[in-house]
Tab-separated table of C-alpha atoms in Angstrom:
chain	number	residue	atom	x	y	z
A	118	MET	CA	0.095	-0.138	0.091
A	119	GLU	CA	1.321	3.242	-0.806
A	120	VAL	CA	0.267	6.420	1.321
A	121	VAL	CA	0.532	9.933	-0.128
A	122	ILE	CA	0.124	12.997	1.687
A	123	VAL	CA	-0.849	16.023	-0.122
A	124	PRO	CA	-1.363	19.695	1.308
A	125	ASP	CA	-5.336	19.639	0.713
A	126	ALA	CA	-8.142	18.279	-1.005
A	127	THR	CA	-7.431	20.408	-4.185
A	128	ALA	CA	-4.103	18.598	-4.665
A	129	GLY	CA	-5.181	15.528	-3.894
A	130	GLY	CA	-7.696	15.542	-6.502
A	131	GLU	CA	-5.065	17.163	-9.003
A	132	LEU	CA	-2.604	14.041	-8.220
A	133	ILE	CA	-5.366	11.609	-9.043
A	134	ALA	CA	-6.582	13.208	-12.235
A	135	GLU	CA	-3.335	13.046	-13.449
A	136	ALA	CA	-3.139	9.667	-12.608
A	137	ILE	CA	-6.460	8.941	-14.269
A	138	GLY	CA	-4.956	10.932	-17.369
A	139	ALA	CA	-1.880	8.661	-17.339
A	140	LEU	CA	-3.931	5.463	-17.686
A	141	LEU	CA	-6.303	6.680	-20.556
A	142	SER	CA	-3.151	7.825	-22.534
A	143	ARG	CA	-2.456	3.881	-22.132
A	144	ARG	CA	-5.364	2.556	-22.124
A	145	PRO	CA	-8.187	5.114	-23.846
A	146	ASP	CA	-11.314	2.659	-23.188
A	147	ALA	CA	-9.813	1.893	-19.598
A	148	LEU	CA	-13.035	1.172	-17.252
A	149	LEU	CA	-13.174	3.700	-14.214
A	150	GLY	CA	-15.091	3.153	-11.260
A	151	VAL	CA	-15.883	6.366	-9.168
A	152	ALA	CA	-17.411	7.158	-5.977
A	153	THR	CA	-19.925	9.530	-4.931
A	154	GLY	CA	-20.147	12.087	-1.953
A	155	SER	CA	-18.158	15.361	-1.448
A	156	THR	CA	-14.497	13.693	-0.971
A	157	PRO	CA	-13.920	13.041	-4.951
A	158	LEU	CA	-15.728	16.169	-6.058
A	159	PRO	CA	-11.879	17.750	-6.604
A	160	VAL	CA	-11.022	14.638	-8.809
A	161	TYR	CA	-13.747	15.169	-11.261
A	162	GLN	CA	-13.521	18.962	-11.115
A	163	ALA	CA	-9.863	18.499	-12.018
A	164	LEU	CA	-10.175	15.777	-14.628
A	165	ALA	CA	-12.678	17.793	-16.470
A	166	ALA	CA	-10.647	20.592	-16.728
A	167	LYS	CA	-7.879	18.637	-18.212
A	168	VAL	CA	-10.712	17.238	-20.715
A	169	ARG	CA	-11.692	20.816	-21.462
A	170	SER	CA	-7.892	22.218	-21.858
A	171	GLY	CA	-7.297	18.918	-24.268
A	172	ALA	CA	-4.744	17.344	-21.836
A	173	VAL	CA	-6.608	14.353	-21.372
A	174	ASP	CA	-8.498	12.568	-24.189
A	175	ALA	CA	-11.267	10.453	-22.136
A	176	SER	CA	-13.730	10.312	-25.116
A	177	ARG	CA	-13.520	6.364	-24.909
A	178	ALA	CA	-13.539	6.127	-21.355
A	179	ARG	CA	-15.860	3.829	-19.712
A	180	ILE	CA	-17.659	4.643	-16.265
A	181	CYS	CA	-18.843	2.414	-13.582
A	182	GLN	CA	-20.713	2.784	-10.098
A	183	LEU	CA	-19.558	1.722	-6.804
A	184	ASP	CA	-22.805	1.573	-5.243
A	185	GLU	CA	-26.483	2.674	-5.397
A	186	TYR	CA	-29.481	3.372	-2.973
A	187	VAL	CA	-32.207	0.524	-2.835
A	188	GLY	CA	-35.485	1.916	-3.399
A	189	LEU	CA	-35.040	5.505	-4.671
A	190	PRO	CA	-37.417	6.240	-7.734
A	191	ALA	CA	-35.407	6.669	-11.351
A	192	GLY	CA	-34.283	9.859	-11.773
A	193	HIS	CA	-34.002	10.925	-8.283
A	194	PRO	CA	-31.756	13.458	-7.910
A	195	GLU	CA	-29.848	11.797	-4.878
A	196	SER	CA	-29.632	8.396	-6.971
A	197	TYR	CA	-26.233	7.656	-7.059
A	198	ARG	CA	-26.780	7.233	-10.949
A	199	SER	CA	-28.107	10.951	-11.083
A	200	VAL	CA	-25.170	11.835	-9.470
A	201	VAL	CA	-22.687	10.129	-11.371
A	202	LEU	CA	-24.379	11.677	-14.469
A	203	ARG	CA	-24.336	15.156	-13.038
A	204	GLU	CA	-20.693	14.852	-11.510
A	205	VAL	CA	-18.914	12.947	-13.892
A	206	ILE	CA	-20.384	11.807	-17.442
A	207	ASP	CA	-21.381	15.409	-18.190
A	208	PRO	CA	-18.737	17.324	-17.405
A	209	LEU	CA	-16.382	14.860	-18.999
A	210	GLY	CA	-18.613	15.132	-22.473
A	211	LEU	CA	-19.315	11.414	-22.237
A	212	SER	CA	-22.649	9.798	-22.878
A	213	GLU	CA	-24.683	7.864	-20.517
A	214	ALA	CA	-23.925	4.654	-23.003
A	215	SER	CA	-20.457	4.607	-21.353
A	216	PHE	CA	-21.607	4.380	-17.900
A	217	MET	CA	-22.825	0.997	-15.988
A	218	GLY	CA	-24.076	0.572	-12.715
A	219	PRO	CA	-26.541	-1.505	-10.534
A	220	ASP	CA	-30.142	-1.318	-10.681
A	221	GLY	CA	-31.443	-0.159	-7.367
A	222	THR	CA	-35.239	0.221	-8.699
A	223	ALA	CA	-35.217	-3.644	-9.471
A	224	GLU	CA	-37.669	-5.763	-7.939
A	225	ASP	CA	-35.310	-8.848	-7.491
A	226	VAL	CA	-32.559	-6.780	-5.801
A	227	GLN	CA	-30.408	-9.919	-5.459
A	228	ALA	CA	-30.539	-10.844	-9.134
A	229	ALA	CA	-29.419	-7.067	-9.648
A	230	CYS	CA	-26.189	-7.681	-7.420
A	231	GLU	CA	-25.466	-10.502	-9.245
A	232	ALA	CA	-26.226	-9.098	-12.630
A	233	TYR	CA	-23.665	-6.118	-11.829
A	234	ASP	CA	-20.813	-8.492	-10.660
A	235	LYS	CA	-21.096	-10.462	-13.715
A	236	ALA	CA	-21.010	-7.387	-15.878
A	237	LEU	CA	-18.004	-5.789	-14.233
A	238	ALA	CA	-16.048	-9.101	-15.181
A	239	GLU	CA	-17.587	-9.174	-18.769
A	240	ALA	CA	-16.291	-5.519	-19.257
A	241	GLY	CA	-12.784	-6.926	-18.413
A	242	GLY	CA	-12.725	-5.633	-15.025
A	243	VAL	CA	-12.063	-2.292	-13.286
A	244	ASP	CA	-8.898	-0.517	-14.014
A	245	LEU	CA	-8.833	2.272	-11.420
A	246	GLN	CA	-11.508	2.263	-8.855
A	247	LEU	CA	-11.589	5.513	-6.825
A	248	LEU	CA	-12.772	5.169	-3.181
A	249	GLY	CA	-13.758	7.622	-0.244
A	250	ILE	CA	-13.613	5.962	3.304
A	251	GLY	CA	-16.567	6.616	5.893
A	252	THR	CA	-15.802	7.477	9.661
A	253	ASP	CA	-16.442	4.235	10.658
A	254	GLY	CA	-13.622	2.792	7.932
A	255	HIS	CA	-16.510	1.456	5.416
A	256	ILE	CA	-15.560	1.555	1.734
A	257	GLY	CA	-18.553	1.732	-0.595
A	258	PHE	CA	-21.291	0.683	1.566
A	259	ASN	CA	-19.740	-2.151	3.064
A	260	GLU	CA	-19.986	-1.360	6.688
A	261	PRO	CA	-17.782	-2.732	9.525
A	262	CYS	CA	-17.625	-6.579	9.705
A	263	SER	CA	-18.402	-6.905	6.288
A	264	SER	CA	-16.896	-10.014	4.783
A	265	LEU	CA	-13.715	-9.569	2.979
A	266	ALA	CA	-14.425	-11.910	0.404
A	267	SER	CA	-17.861	-10.236	-0.270
A	268	ARG	CA	-19.222	-9.742	-3.759
A	269	THR	CA	-21.682	-7.173	-4.998
A	270	ARG	CA	-24.845	-7.308	-2.761
A	271	ILE	CA	-27.385	-5.610	-1.025
A	272	LYS	CA	-26.495	-4.019	2.518
A	273	THR	CA	-28.249	-2.552	5.112
A	274	LEU	CA	-26.846	1.243	6.282
A	275	THR	CA	-25.733	1.872	9.972
A	276	GLU	CA	-27.199	4.590	11.866
A	277	GLN	CA	-23.707	6.439	11.567
A	278	THR	CA	-23.944	6.283	7.702
A	279	ARG	CA	-27.615	7.460	7.250
A	280	VAL	CA	-26.642	10.482	10.063
A	281	ASP	CA	-23.433	11.193	7.525
A	282	ASN	CA	-25.453	11.141	4.173
A	283	ALA	CA	-28.262	12.934	5.648
A	284	ARG	CA	-26.691	16.214	4.278
A	285	PHE	CA	-27.633	15.062	0.909
A	286	PHE	CA	-31.186	14.913	1.852
A	287	ASP	CA	-31.965	18.227	3.487
A	288	ASP	CA	-30.738	16.858	6.784
A	289	ASP	CA	-33.436	14.526	6.983
A	290	ILE	CA	-32.518	10.842	7.889
A	291	GLU	CA	-35.935	10.003	7.426
A	292	GLN	CA	-35.111	10.571	3.770
A	293	VAL	CA	-32.139	8.324	3.551
A	294	PRO	CA	-32.703	4.936	2.424
A	295	ARG	CA	-31.692	2.198	4.698
A	296	HIS	CA	-30.655	-0.592	2.003
A	297	VAL	CA	-27.861	-0.199	-0.929
A	298	ILE	CA	-26.276	-2.177	-3.021
A	299	THR	CA	-22.781	-2.491	-3.016
A	300	GLN	CA	-19.648	-3.737	-4.786
A	301	GLY	CA	-18.446	-6.109	-2.379
A	302	ILE	CA	-14.806	-5.863	-0.620
A	303	GLY	CA	-13.860	-8.970	-2.737
A	304	THR	CA	-15.322	-7.508	-5.966
A	305	ILE	CA	-13.069	-3.879	-5.043
A	306	LEU	CA	-10.225	-5.910	-4.665
A	307	GLU	CA	-10.284	-7.260	-8.216
A	308	SER	CA	-9.787	-3.677	-9.634
A	309	ARG	CA	-6.455	-3.314	-11.025
A	310	HIS	CA	-5.616	-0.112	-9.080
A	311	PRO	CA	-7.664	1.050	-6.099
A	312	ILE	CA	-7.226	4.540	-5.116
A	313	LEU	CA	-8.672	5.739	-1.735
A	314	LEU	CA	-8.867	9.734	-1.208
A	315	ALA	CA	-9.343	10.917	2.446
A	316	THR	CA	-9.734	14.334	3.347
A	317	GLY	CA	-10.034	16.473	6.805
A	318	GLU	CA	-9.660	15.468	10.278
A	319	GLY	CA	-12.777	13.674	10.743
A	320	LYS	CA	-11.174	10.772	8.627
A	321	ALA	CA	-8.019	10.609	10.652
A	322	ASP	CA	-8.974	7.820	12.805
A	323	ALA	CA	-10.283	5.517	9.998
A	324	VAL	CA	-7.163	6.191	8.008
A	325	ALA	CA	-4.803	5.378	10.922
A	326	GLN	CA	-6.640	2.103	11.431
A	327	THR	CA	-6.798	1.516	7.499
A	328	VAL	CA	-3.133	1.779	6.953
A	329	GLU	CA	-1.403	1.252	10.167
A	330	GLY	CA	-3.906	-1.159	11.611
A	331	PRO	CA	-4.750	-4.807	11.459
A	332	ILE	CA	-6.737	-6.043	8.438
A	333	ALA	CA	-9.920	-6.583	10.234
A	334	SER	CA	-13.411	-6.815	9.177
A	335	ILE	CA	-14.357	-4.032	11.730
A	336	VAL	CA	-12.376	-1.507	9.478
A	337	PRO	CA	-13.364	-2.838	6.209
A	338	ALA	CA	-10.920	-0.022	4.240
A	339	SER	CA	-8.031	-2.231	5.903
A	340	ALA	CA	-8.855	-4.881	3.562
A	341	LEU	CA	-6.580	-2.791	0.833
A	342	GLN	CA	-3.581	-3.871	2.610
A	343	LEU	CA	-3.804	-7.065	0.612
A	344	HIS	CA	-3.972	-5.422	-2.685
A	345	PRO	CA	-0.441	-5.243	-4.624
A	346	HIS	CA	-1.231	-1.776	-6.062
A	347	ALA	CA	-3.347	0.397	-3.632
A	348	THR	CA	-2.512	3.681	-3.072
A	349	VAL	CA	-4.159	5.867	-0.163
A	350	VAL	CA	-4.163	10.007	-0.483
A	351	VAL	CA	-4.801	11.755	2.267
A	352	ASP	CA	-4.650	15.853	2.974
A	353	GLU	CA	-2.793	16.655	6.234
A	354	ALA	CA	-5.764	16.595	8.379
A	355	ALA	CA	-6.901	13.204	7.308
A	356	ALA	CA	-2.959	12.165	7.803
A	357	SER	CA	-2.626	13.775	11.534
A	358	LYS	CA	-2.980	10.612	13.263
A	359	LEU	CA	-0.682	8.462	11.087
A	360	LYS	CA	2.556	7.353	13.242
A	361	LEU	CA	4.542	6.735	10.025
A	362	ALA	CA	3.251	10.233	8.084
A	363	ASP	CA	7.261	11.294	8.125
A	364	TYR	CA	8.244	7.887	6.555
A	365	PHE	CA	5.558	7.941	3.788
A	366	ARG	CA	6.481	11.889	2.792
A	367	ALA	CA	9.954	10.761	2.514
A	368	THR	CA	9.254	7.501	0.321
A	369	TYR	CA	6.825	9.593	-1.774
A	370	ALA	CA	9.549	12.435	-2.064
A	371	ALA	CA	12.056	9.961	-3.184
A	372	LYS	CA	9.755	7.859	-5.993
A	373	PRO	CA	10.829	8.373	-9.543
A	374	ARG	CA	8.495	10.508	-11.379
A	375	TRP	CA	8.224	7.450	-14.074
A	376	GLN	CA	6.426	5.242	-11.786
A	377	GLY	CA	3.610	7.583	-11.542
A	378	LEU	CA	0.694	6.876	-8.770
């Protein structure tokens, strides 16, 4: 696991956007896994700016969802499909045909989960998966004590996650769905390059446990320690409880530029 400490969220977004641009130059039709929430917005903004300037050609990129609420009506502004279309697909100038995600409106949710897991494999797998992290260490919607071998499935959200997400629903927790479809931890670990971005002091404990703690289902993100090419990008605030922060800074400063992220 590589840990990169950046000054702030903007710098983190720029760094990851550069990595995505480098990937698209090597593999123009790369399948990019995207996360939602406020944390990844600097990544999408920086990448869209590079596309507009001509520095990055994303015209053949494919986009896939990490997770989706269950039960929100099609077109609901806070469904993750709507969010990804608004924050990623449209700014990058892509068509909806380039986008794939699980069906949170399906009558048979389990079948929808299995179909999405199969679709990801048939698409050749995810080349780069962007991840956020919850204050309790969850990735995707794999809440604490999720199986580290789990596949795409339905999950029940913890009360803390619903509280954290209420800000997207007029601060009304009753509007936040209780169930979601999420890529499992096992599914996420099949991506070729998972990149976790964490910003703000509120994520410091979760980051420290993910990076320096034991691999344990109580901190689902700690499973990234098992991946041969996982990257954790954190700002100074989110890195504030890392015991090895100075070492991480030194190793990244000494890294040859040709290696990339």
